[in-house]
Short mmCIF file of C-alpha atoms in Angstrom, two decimals:
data_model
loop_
_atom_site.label_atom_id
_atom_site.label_comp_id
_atom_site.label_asym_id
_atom_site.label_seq_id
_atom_site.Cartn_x
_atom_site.Cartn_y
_atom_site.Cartn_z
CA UNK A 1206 16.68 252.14 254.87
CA UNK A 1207 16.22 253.38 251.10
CA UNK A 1208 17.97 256.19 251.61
CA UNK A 1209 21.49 254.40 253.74
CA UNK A 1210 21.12 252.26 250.69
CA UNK A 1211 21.44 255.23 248.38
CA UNK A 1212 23.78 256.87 250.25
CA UNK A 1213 26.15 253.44 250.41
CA UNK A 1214 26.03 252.55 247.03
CA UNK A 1215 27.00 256.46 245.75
CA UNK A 1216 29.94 256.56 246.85
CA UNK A 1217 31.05 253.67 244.12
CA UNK A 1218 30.10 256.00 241.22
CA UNK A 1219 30.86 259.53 242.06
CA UNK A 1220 34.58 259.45 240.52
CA UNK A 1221 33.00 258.62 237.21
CA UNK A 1222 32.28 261.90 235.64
CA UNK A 1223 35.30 263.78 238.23
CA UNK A 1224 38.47 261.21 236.83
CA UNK A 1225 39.96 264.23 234.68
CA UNK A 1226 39.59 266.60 237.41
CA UNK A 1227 40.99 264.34 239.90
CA UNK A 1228 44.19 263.26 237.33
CA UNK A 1229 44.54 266.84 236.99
CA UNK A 1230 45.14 267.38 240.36
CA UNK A 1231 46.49 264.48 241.43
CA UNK A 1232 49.17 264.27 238.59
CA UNK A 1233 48.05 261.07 237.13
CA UNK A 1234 47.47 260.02 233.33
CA UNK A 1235 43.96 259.44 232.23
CA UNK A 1236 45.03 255.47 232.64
CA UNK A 1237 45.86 256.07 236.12
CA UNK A 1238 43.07 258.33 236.98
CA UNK A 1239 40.51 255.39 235.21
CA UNK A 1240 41.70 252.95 237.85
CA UNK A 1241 39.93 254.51 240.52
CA UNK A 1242 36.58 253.25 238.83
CA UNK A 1243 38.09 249.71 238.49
CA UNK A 1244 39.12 249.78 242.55
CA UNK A 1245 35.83 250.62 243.61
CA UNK A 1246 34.59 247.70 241.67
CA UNK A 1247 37.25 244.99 242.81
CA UNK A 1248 36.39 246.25 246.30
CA UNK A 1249 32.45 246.14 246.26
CA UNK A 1250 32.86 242.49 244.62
CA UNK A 1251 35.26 241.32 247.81
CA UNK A 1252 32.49 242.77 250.21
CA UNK A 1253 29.74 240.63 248.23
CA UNK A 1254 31.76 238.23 248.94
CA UNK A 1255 33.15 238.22 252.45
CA UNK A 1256 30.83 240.81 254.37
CA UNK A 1257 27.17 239.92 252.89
CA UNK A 1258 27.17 236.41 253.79
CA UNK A 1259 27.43 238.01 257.53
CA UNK A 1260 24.36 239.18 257.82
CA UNK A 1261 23.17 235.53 258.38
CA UNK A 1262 25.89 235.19 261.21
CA UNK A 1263 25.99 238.67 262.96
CA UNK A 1264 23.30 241.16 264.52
CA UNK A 1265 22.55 242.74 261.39
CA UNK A 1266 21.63 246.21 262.81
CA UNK A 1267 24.96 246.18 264.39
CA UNK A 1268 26.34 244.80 261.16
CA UNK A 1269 24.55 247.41 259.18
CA UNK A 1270 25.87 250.11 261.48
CA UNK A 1271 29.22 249.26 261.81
CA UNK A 1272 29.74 249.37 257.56
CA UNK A 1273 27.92 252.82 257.37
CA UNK A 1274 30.40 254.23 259.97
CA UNK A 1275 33.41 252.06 257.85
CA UNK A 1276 32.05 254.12 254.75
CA UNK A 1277 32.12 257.07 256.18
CA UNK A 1278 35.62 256.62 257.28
CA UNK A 1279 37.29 255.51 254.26
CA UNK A 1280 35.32 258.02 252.15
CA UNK A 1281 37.50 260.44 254.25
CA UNK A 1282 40.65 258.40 253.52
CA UNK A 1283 39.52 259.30 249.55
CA UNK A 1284 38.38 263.13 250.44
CA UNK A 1285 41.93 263.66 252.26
CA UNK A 1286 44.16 261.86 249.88
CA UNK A 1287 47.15 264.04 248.64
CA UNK A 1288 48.44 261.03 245.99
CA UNK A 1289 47.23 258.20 243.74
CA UNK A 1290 48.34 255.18 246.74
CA UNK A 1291 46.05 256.65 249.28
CA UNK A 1292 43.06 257.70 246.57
CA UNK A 1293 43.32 253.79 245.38
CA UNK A 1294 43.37 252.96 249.14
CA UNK A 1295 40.60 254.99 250.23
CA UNK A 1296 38.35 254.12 247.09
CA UNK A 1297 38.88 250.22 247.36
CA UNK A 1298 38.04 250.37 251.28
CA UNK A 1299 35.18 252.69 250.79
CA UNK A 1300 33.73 249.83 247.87
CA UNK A 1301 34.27 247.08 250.61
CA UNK A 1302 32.44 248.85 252.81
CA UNK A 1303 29.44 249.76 250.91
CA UNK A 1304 27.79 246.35 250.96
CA UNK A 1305 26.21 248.14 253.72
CA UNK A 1306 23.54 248.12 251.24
CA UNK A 1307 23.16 245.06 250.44
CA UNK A 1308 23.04 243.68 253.83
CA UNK A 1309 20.25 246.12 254.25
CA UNK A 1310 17.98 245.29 251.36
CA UNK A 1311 17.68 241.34 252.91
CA UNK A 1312 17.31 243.10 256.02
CA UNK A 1313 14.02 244.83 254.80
CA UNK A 1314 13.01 241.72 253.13
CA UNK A 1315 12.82 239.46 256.59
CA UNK A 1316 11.08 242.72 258.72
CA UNK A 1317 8.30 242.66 255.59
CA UNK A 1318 5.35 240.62 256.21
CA UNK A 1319 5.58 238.01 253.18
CA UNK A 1320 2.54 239.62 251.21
CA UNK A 1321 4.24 242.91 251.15
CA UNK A 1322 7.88 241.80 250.86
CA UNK A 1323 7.82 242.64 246.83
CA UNK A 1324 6.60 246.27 247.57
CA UNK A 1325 9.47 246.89 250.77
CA UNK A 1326 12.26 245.49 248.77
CA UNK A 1327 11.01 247.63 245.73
CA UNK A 1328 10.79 250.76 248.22
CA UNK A 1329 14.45 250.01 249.27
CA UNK A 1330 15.56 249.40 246.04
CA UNK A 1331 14.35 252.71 244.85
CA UNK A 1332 17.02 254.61 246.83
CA UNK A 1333 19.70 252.19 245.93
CA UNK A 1334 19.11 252.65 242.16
CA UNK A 1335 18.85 256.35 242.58
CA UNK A 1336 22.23 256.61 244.54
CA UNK A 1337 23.66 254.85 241.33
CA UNK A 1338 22.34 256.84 239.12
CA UNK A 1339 22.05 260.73 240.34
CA UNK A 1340 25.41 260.42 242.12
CA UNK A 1341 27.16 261.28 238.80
CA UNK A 1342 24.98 264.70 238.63
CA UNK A 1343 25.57 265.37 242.69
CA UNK A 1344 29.36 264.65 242.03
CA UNK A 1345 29.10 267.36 239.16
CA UNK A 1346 27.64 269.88 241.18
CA UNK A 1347 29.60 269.18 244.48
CA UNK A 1348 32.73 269.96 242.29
CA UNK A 1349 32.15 273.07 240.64
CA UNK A 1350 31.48 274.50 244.06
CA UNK A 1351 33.93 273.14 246.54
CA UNK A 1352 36.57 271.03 243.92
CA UNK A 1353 36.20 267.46 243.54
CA UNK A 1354 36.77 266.48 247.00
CA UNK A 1355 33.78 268.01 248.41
CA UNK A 1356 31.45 265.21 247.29
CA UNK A 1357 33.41 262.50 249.41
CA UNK A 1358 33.27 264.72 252.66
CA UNK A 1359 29.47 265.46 252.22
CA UNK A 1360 28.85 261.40 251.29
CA UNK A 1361 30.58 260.65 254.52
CA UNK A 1362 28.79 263.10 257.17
CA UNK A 1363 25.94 261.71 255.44
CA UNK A 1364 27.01 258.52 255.84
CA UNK A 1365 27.49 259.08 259.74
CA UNK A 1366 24.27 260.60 260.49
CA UNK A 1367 22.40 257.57 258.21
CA UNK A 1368 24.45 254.96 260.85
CA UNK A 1369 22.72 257.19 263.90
CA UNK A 1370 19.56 256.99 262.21
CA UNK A 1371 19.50 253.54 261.86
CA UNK A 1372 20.91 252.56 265.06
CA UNK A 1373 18.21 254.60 267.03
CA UNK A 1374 15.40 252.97 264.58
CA UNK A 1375 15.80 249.82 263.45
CA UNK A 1376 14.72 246.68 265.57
CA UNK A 1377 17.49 244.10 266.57
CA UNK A 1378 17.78 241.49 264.05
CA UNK A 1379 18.94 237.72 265.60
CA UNK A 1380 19.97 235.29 262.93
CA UNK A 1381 22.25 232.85 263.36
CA UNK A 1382 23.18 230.07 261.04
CA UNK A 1383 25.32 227.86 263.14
CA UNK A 1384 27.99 227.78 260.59
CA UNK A 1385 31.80 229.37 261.63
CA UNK A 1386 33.14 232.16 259.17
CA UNK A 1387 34.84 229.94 256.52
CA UNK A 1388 31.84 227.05 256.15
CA UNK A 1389 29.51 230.27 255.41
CA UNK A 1390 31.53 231.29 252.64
CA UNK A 1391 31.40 227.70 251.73
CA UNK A 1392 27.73 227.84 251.88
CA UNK A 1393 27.51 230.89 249.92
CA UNK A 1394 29.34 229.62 247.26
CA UNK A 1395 27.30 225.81 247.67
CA UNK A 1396 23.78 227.65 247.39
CA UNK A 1397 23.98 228.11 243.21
CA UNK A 1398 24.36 224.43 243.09
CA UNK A 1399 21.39 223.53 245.61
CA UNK A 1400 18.82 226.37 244.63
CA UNK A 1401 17.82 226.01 240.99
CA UNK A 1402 15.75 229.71 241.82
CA UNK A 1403 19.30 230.91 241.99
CA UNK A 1404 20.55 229.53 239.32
CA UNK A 1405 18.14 231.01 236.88
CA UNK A 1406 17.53 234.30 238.37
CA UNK A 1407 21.38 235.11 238.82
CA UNK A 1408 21.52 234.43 235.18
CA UNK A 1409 18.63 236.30 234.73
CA UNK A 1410 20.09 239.33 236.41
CA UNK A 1411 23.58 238.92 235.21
CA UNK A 1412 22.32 239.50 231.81
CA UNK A 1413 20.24 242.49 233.17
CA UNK A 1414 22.85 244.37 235.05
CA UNK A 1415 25.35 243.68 232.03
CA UNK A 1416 22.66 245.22 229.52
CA UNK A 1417 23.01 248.55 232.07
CA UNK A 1418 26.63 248.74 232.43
CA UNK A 1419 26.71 248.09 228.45
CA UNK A 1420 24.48 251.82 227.75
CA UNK A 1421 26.24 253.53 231.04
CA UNK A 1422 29.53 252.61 229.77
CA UNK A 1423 28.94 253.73 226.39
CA UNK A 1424 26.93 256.84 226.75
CA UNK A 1425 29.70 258.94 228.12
CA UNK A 1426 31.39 258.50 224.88
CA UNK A 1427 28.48 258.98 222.23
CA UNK A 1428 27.31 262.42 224.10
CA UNK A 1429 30.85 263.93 224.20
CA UNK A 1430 31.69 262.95 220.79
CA UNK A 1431 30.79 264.75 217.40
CA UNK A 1432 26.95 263.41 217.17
CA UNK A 1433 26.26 265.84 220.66
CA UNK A 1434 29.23 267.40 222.37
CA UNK A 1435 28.08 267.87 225.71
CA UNK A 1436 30.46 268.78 228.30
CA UNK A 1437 30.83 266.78 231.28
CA UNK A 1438 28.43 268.80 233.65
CA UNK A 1439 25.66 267.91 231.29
CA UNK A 1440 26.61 264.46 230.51
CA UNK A 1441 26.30 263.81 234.31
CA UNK A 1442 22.30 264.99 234.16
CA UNK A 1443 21.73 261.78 232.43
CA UNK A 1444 21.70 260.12 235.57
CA UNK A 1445 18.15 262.45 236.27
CA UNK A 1446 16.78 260.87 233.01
CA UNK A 1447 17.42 257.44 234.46
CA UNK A 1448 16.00 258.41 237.69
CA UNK A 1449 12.88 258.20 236.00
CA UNK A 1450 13.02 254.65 234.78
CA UNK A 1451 14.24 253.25 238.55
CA UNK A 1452 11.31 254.72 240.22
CA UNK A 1453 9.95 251.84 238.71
CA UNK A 1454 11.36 249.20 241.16
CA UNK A 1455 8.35 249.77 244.17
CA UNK A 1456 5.63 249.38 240.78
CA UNK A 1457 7.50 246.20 240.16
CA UNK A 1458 7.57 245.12 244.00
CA UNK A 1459 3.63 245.27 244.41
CA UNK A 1460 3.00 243.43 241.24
CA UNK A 1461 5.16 241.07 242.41
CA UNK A 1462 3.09 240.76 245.73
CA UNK A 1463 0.23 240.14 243.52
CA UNK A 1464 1.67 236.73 242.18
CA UNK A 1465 2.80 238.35 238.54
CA UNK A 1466 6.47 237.82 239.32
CA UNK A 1467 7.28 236.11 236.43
CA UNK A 1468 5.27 238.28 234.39
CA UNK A 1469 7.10 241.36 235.56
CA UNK A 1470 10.34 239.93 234.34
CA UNK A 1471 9.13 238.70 231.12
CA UNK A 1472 7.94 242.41 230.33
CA UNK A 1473 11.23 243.43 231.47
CA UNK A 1474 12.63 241.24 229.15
CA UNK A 1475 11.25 242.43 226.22
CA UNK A 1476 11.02 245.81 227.15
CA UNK A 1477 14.74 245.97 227.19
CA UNK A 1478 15.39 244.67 223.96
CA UNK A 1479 12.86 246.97 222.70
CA UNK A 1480 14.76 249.85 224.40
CA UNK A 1481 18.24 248.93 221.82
CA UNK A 1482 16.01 249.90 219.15
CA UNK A 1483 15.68 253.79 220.67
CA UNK A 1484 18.88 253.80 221.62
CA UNK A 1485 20.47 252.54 218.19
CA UNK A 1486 18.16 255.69 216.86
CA UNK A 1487 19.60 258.36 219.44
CA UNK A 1488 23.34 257.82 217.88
CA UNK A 1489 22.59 259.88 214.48
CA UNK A 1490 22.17 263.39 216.55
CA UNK A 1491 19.83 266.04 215.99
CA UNK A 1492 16.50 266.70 218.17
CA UNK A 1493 14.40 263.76 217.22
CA UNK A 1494 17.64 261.31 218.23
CA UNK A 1495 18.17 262.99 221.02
CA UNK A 1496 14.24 262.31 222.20
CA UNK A 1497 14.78 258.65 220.64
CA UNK A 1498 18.10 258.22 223.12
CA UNK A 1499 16.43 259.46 226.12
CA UNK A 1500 13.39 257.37 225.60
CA UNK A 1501 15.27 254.33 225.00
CA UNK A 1502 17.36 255.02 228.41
CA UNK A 1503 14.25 255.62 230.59
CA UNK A 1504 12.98 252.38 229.31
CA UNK A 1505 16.11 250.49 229.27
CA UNK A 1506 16.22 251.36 233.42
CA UNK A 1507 12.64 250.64 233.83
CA UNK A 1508 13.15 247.32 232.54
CA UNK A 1509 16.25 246.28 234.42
CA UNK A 1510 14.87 247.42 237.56
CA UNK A 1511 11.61 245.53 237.10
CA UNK A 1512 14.15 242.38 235.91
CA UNK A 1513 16.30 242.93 239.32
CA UNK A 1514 13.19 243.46 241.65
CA UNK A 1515 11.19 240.44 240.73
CA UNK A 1516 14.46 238.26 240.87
CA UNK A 1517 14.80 239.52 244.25
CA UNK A 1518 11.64 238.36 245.06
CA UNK A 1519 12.16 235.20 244.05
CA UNK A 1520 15.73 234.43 245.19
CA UNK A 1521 14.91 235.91 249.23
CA UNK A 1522 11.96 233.98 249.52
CA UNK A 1523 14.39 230.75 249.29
CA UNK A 1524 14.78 230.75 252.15
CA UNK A 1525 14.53 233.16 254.90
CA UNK A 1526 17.08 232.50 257.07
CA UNK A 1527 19.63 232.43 254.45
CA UNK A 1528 18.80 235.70 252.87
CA UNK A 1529 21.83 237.23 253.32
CA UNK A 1530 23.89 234.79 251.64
CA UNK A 1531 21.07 234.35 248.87
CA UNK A 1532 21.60 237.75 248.49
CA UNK A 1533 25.60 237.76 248.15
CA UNK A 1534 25.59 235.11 245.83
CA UNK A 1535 22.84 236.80 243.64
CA UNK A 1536 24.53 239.98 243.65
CA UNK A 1537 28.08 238.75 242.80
CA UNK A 1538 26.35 237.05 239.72
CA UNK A 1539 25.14 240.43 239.32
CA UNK A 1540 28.36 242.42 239.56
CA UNK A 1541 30.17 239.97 237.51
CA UNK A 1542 27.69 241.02 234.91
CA UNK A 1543 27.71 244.54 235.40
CA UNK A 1544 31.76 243.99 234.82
CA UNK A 1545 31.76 242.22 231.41
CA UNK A 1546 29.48 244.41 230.05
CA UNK A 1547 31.61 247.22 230.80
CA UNK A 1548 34.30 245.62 230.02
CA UNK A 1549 32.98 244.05 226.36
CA UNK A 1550 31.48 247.91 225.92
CA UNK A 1551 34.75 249.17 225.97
CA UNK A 1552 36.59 247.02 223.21
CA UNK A 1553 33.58 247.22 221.18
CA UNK A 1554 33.29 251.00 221.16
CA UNK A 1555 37.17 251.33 220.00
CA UNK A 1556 36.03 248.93 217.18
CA UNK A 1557 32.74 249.39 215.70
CA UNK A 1558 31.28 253.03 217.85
CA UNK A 1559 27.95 253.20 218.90
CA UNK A 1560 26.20 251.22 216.28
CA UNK A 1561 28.20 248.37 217.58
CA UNK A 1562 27.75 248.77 221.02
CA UNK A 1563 24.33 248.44 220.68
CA UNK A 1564 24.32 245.08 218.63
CA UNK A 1565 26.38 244.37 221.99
CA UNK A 1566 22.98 245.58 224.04
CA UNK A 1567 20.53 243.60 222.10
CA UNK A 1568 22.34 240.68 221.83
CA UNK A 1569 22.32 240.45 225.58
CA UNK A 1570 18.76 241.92 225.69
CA UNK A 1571 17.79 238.35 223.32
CA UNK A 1572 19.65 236.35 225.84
CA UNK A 1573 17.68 237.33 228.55
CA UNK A 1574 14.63 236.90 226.98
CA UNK A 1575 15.80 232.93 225.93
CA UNK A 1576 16.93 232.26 229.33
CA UNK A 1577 13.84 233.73 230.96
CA UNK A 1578 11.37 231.72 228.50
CA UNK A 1579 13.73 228.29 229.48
CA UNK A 1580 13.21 229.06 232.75
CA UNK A 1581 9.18 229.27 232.38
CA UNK A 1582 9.79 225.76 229.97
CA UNK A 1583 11.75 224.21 232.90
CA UNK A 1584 9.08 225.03 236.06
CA UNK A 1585 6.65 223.82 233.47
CA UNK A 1586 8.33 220.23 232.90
CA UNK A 1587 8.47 220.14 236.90
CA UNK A 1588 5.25 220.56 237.33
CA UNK A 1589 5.72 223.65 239.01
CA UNK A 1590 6.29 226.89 238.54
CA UNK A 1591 10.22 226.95 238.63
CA UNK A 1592 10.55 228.76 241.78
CA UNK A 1593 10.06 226.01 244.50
CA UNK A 1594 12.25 226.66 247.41
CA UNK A 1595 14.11 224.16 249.43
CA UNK A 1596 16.53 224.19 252.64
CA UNK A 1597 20.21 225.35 252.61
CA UNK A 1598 23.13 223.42 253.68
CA UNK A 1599 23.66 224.64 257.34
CA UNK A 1600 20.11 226.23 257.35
CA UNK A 1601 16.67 224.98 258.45
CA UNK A 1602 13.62 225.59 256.56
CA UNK A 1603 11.57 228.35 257.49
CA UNK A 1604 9.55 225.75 259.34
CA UNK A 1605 12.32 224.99 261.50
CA UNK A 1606 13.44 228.20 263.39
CA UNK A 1607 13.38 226.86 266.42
CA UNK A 1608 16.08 224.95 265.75
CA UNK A 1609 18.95 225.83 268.48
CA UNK A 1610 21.31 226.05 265.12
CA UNK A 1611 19.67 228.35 263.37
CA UNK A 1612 17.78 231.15 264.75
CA UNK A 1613 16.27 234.35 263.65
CA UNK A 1614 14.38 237.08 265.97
CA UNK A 1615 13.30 240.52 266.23
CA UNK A 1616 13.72 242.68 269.09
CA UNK A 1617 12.70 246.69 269.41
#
């Protein structure tokens, strides 16, 4: 499950370091060729949206199936595509699509026993985060040797054989919410104003994931500019230096199963702001920057992860039988994020360079740590800890599965 999630997700992200290679081919200006990043996201947001919620109306194995072989189609649909319309076409499909992953993470979560759920998720996490992140350095090496298409036809063979894989070993999931299509969208949507766990933790991780797309954004720029001048190829090994931060996520899932959720996230919190003060250092160039800079992104990851895997914890343990849609609503808070940042990163670096950008980082760091201590302040005042769960509209407590409307069970 770690690695389909890996394998999903990677797909999104291998264009990144390839868009002048692909315009070149292709014919297309660098504005052109930049859209492909900004499909992929529009089209992973839509299936946060519309497919996640799913998985807590479908068979999920069958759901989870049926995606990875979608992926692998469409990823030929980008491998194949001889102009820009059927690239765009291919790369949007291929982001819809990829929510494979997140219907598989919830799907881990509600096969864990409840003690261990912090270490699976964290396990499964692990290859998601490392599919983000290394997919820039297999993209890199995929297309010096076969041209930049080779990458998508590898991703989707891979992608086929992972659907095989987890159609011959994964149990039949049952859960049914007895909700229709549209009034499970509604609930989706209904869930951030009847779980205050959301609430907070999609704020939380909002911040988090914004924080990331803020020094990913950004980095590209600072290491091909005058302080480094690194070409491409080794720009793309950055994603091994943040490899090392997300293998993180499974320490954060067992403390997590210990009880020290919000402890995790508070260290995460602070840990990341810390991590603006390395990174602020890495932008003068030289050797002792350069160690600065990679310390401050191995740190920076470490944090979000731990952030992201203890919110996780929190938000699926709402309530079981709505994890999916937990999960899609958590995540689009996520992505929106993710999106600002990059987006904010982007006018600031035109404006004010690196030093700027992370001012941007920190500032957002600072936030996280205010809305993580009002969070603590708030479970406090309840007399509580802040994370009490409660039912969803449309969805029995996990007391109540025997409900004929809402059922969940696990078959070999």
């Amino acid at each position: 499950m770690s690695v389909a999630t890996g394998l999903s997700v990677a797909g999104n992200y291998f264009a990144q370091p390839l868009l002048d290679v692909i315009g070149q081919d292709l014919g297309l200006s660098a504005s052109a060729a930049a859209l492909v990043v900004t499909v992929a996201q529009i089209g992973y947001g839509l299936g946060l949206l519309l497919l996640v919620p799913l998985g807590d109306l479908l068979e999920r194995r069958r759901l989870a199936v049926t995606l990875c072989v979608a992926t692998a189609l469409f990823l030929t649909v980008t491998a194949s595509a001889p102009n820009a319309a059927l690239l765009l076409t291919g790369t949007a499909l291929t982001g819809l699509a990829s929510v494979a992953a997140q219907v598989v993470v919830p799907y881990a979560a509600t096969l864990s026993a409840p003690e261990e759920r912090g270490r699976t998720v964290g396990t499964v996490m692990t290859g998601l985060l490392l599919g983000i992140l290394l997919a820039r350095t297999a993209a890199g090496l995929l297309a010096e040797l076969g041209g930049w298409r080779t990458v998508y036809w590898v991703n989707a063979v891979l992608m086929l054989l992972m659907a095989v894989l987890l159609r011959l070993r994964l149990p039949v999931l049952h859960t049914t919410a007895g909700l229709r299509y549209p009034a499970l969208l509604r609930s989706t949507l209904a869930l951030f104003g009847q779980q205050p766990v959301l609430r907070w933790r999609a704020a939380l991780g909002a911040l988090a994931f914004g924080t990331f797309s803020v020094l990913w954004t950004a980095l590209a720029f600072l290491m091909s500019g005058p302080s480094y001048g690194w070409s491409e190829s080794a720009i793309g090994l950055l994603g091994l230096v943040g490899a090392a931060g997300s293998l993180s996520a499974s320490a954060a899932g067992r403390l997590a199963d210990r009880g020290l959720v919000h402890r995790v996230t508070g260290a995460g919190a602070v840990l990341l702001l810390g991590s603006w003060g390395l990174l602020a250092a890495g932008g003068a160039g030289g050797a002792w920057a350069l160690v600065a800079l990679l310390a401050g992104v191995i740190v920076l990851d470490l944090a979000v992860q731990a952030v992201h895997i203890s919110n996780q914890n929190l938000v699926y343990a709402v309530s079981p039988e709505a994890r999916n849609r937990l999960n899609s609503a958590y995540m689009t808070a996520y992505f929106v994020g993710g999106a600002a940042g990059s987006a904010l990163t982007s006018a600031v670096w035109s404006a004010a360079g690196w030093p700027g950008v992370c001012a941007v980082g920190a500032a957002l760091s600072a936030a996280l740590v205010v809305v993580w201590c009002a969070e603590r302040l708030s479970g406090r005042r309840r007399g509580g800890d802040g994370t009490r769960t409660g039912a969803v509209a449309g969805t029995p407590t996990a007391s109540s599965t025997a409900s004929p409307t809402a059922t969940s069970s696990v078959t070999p």
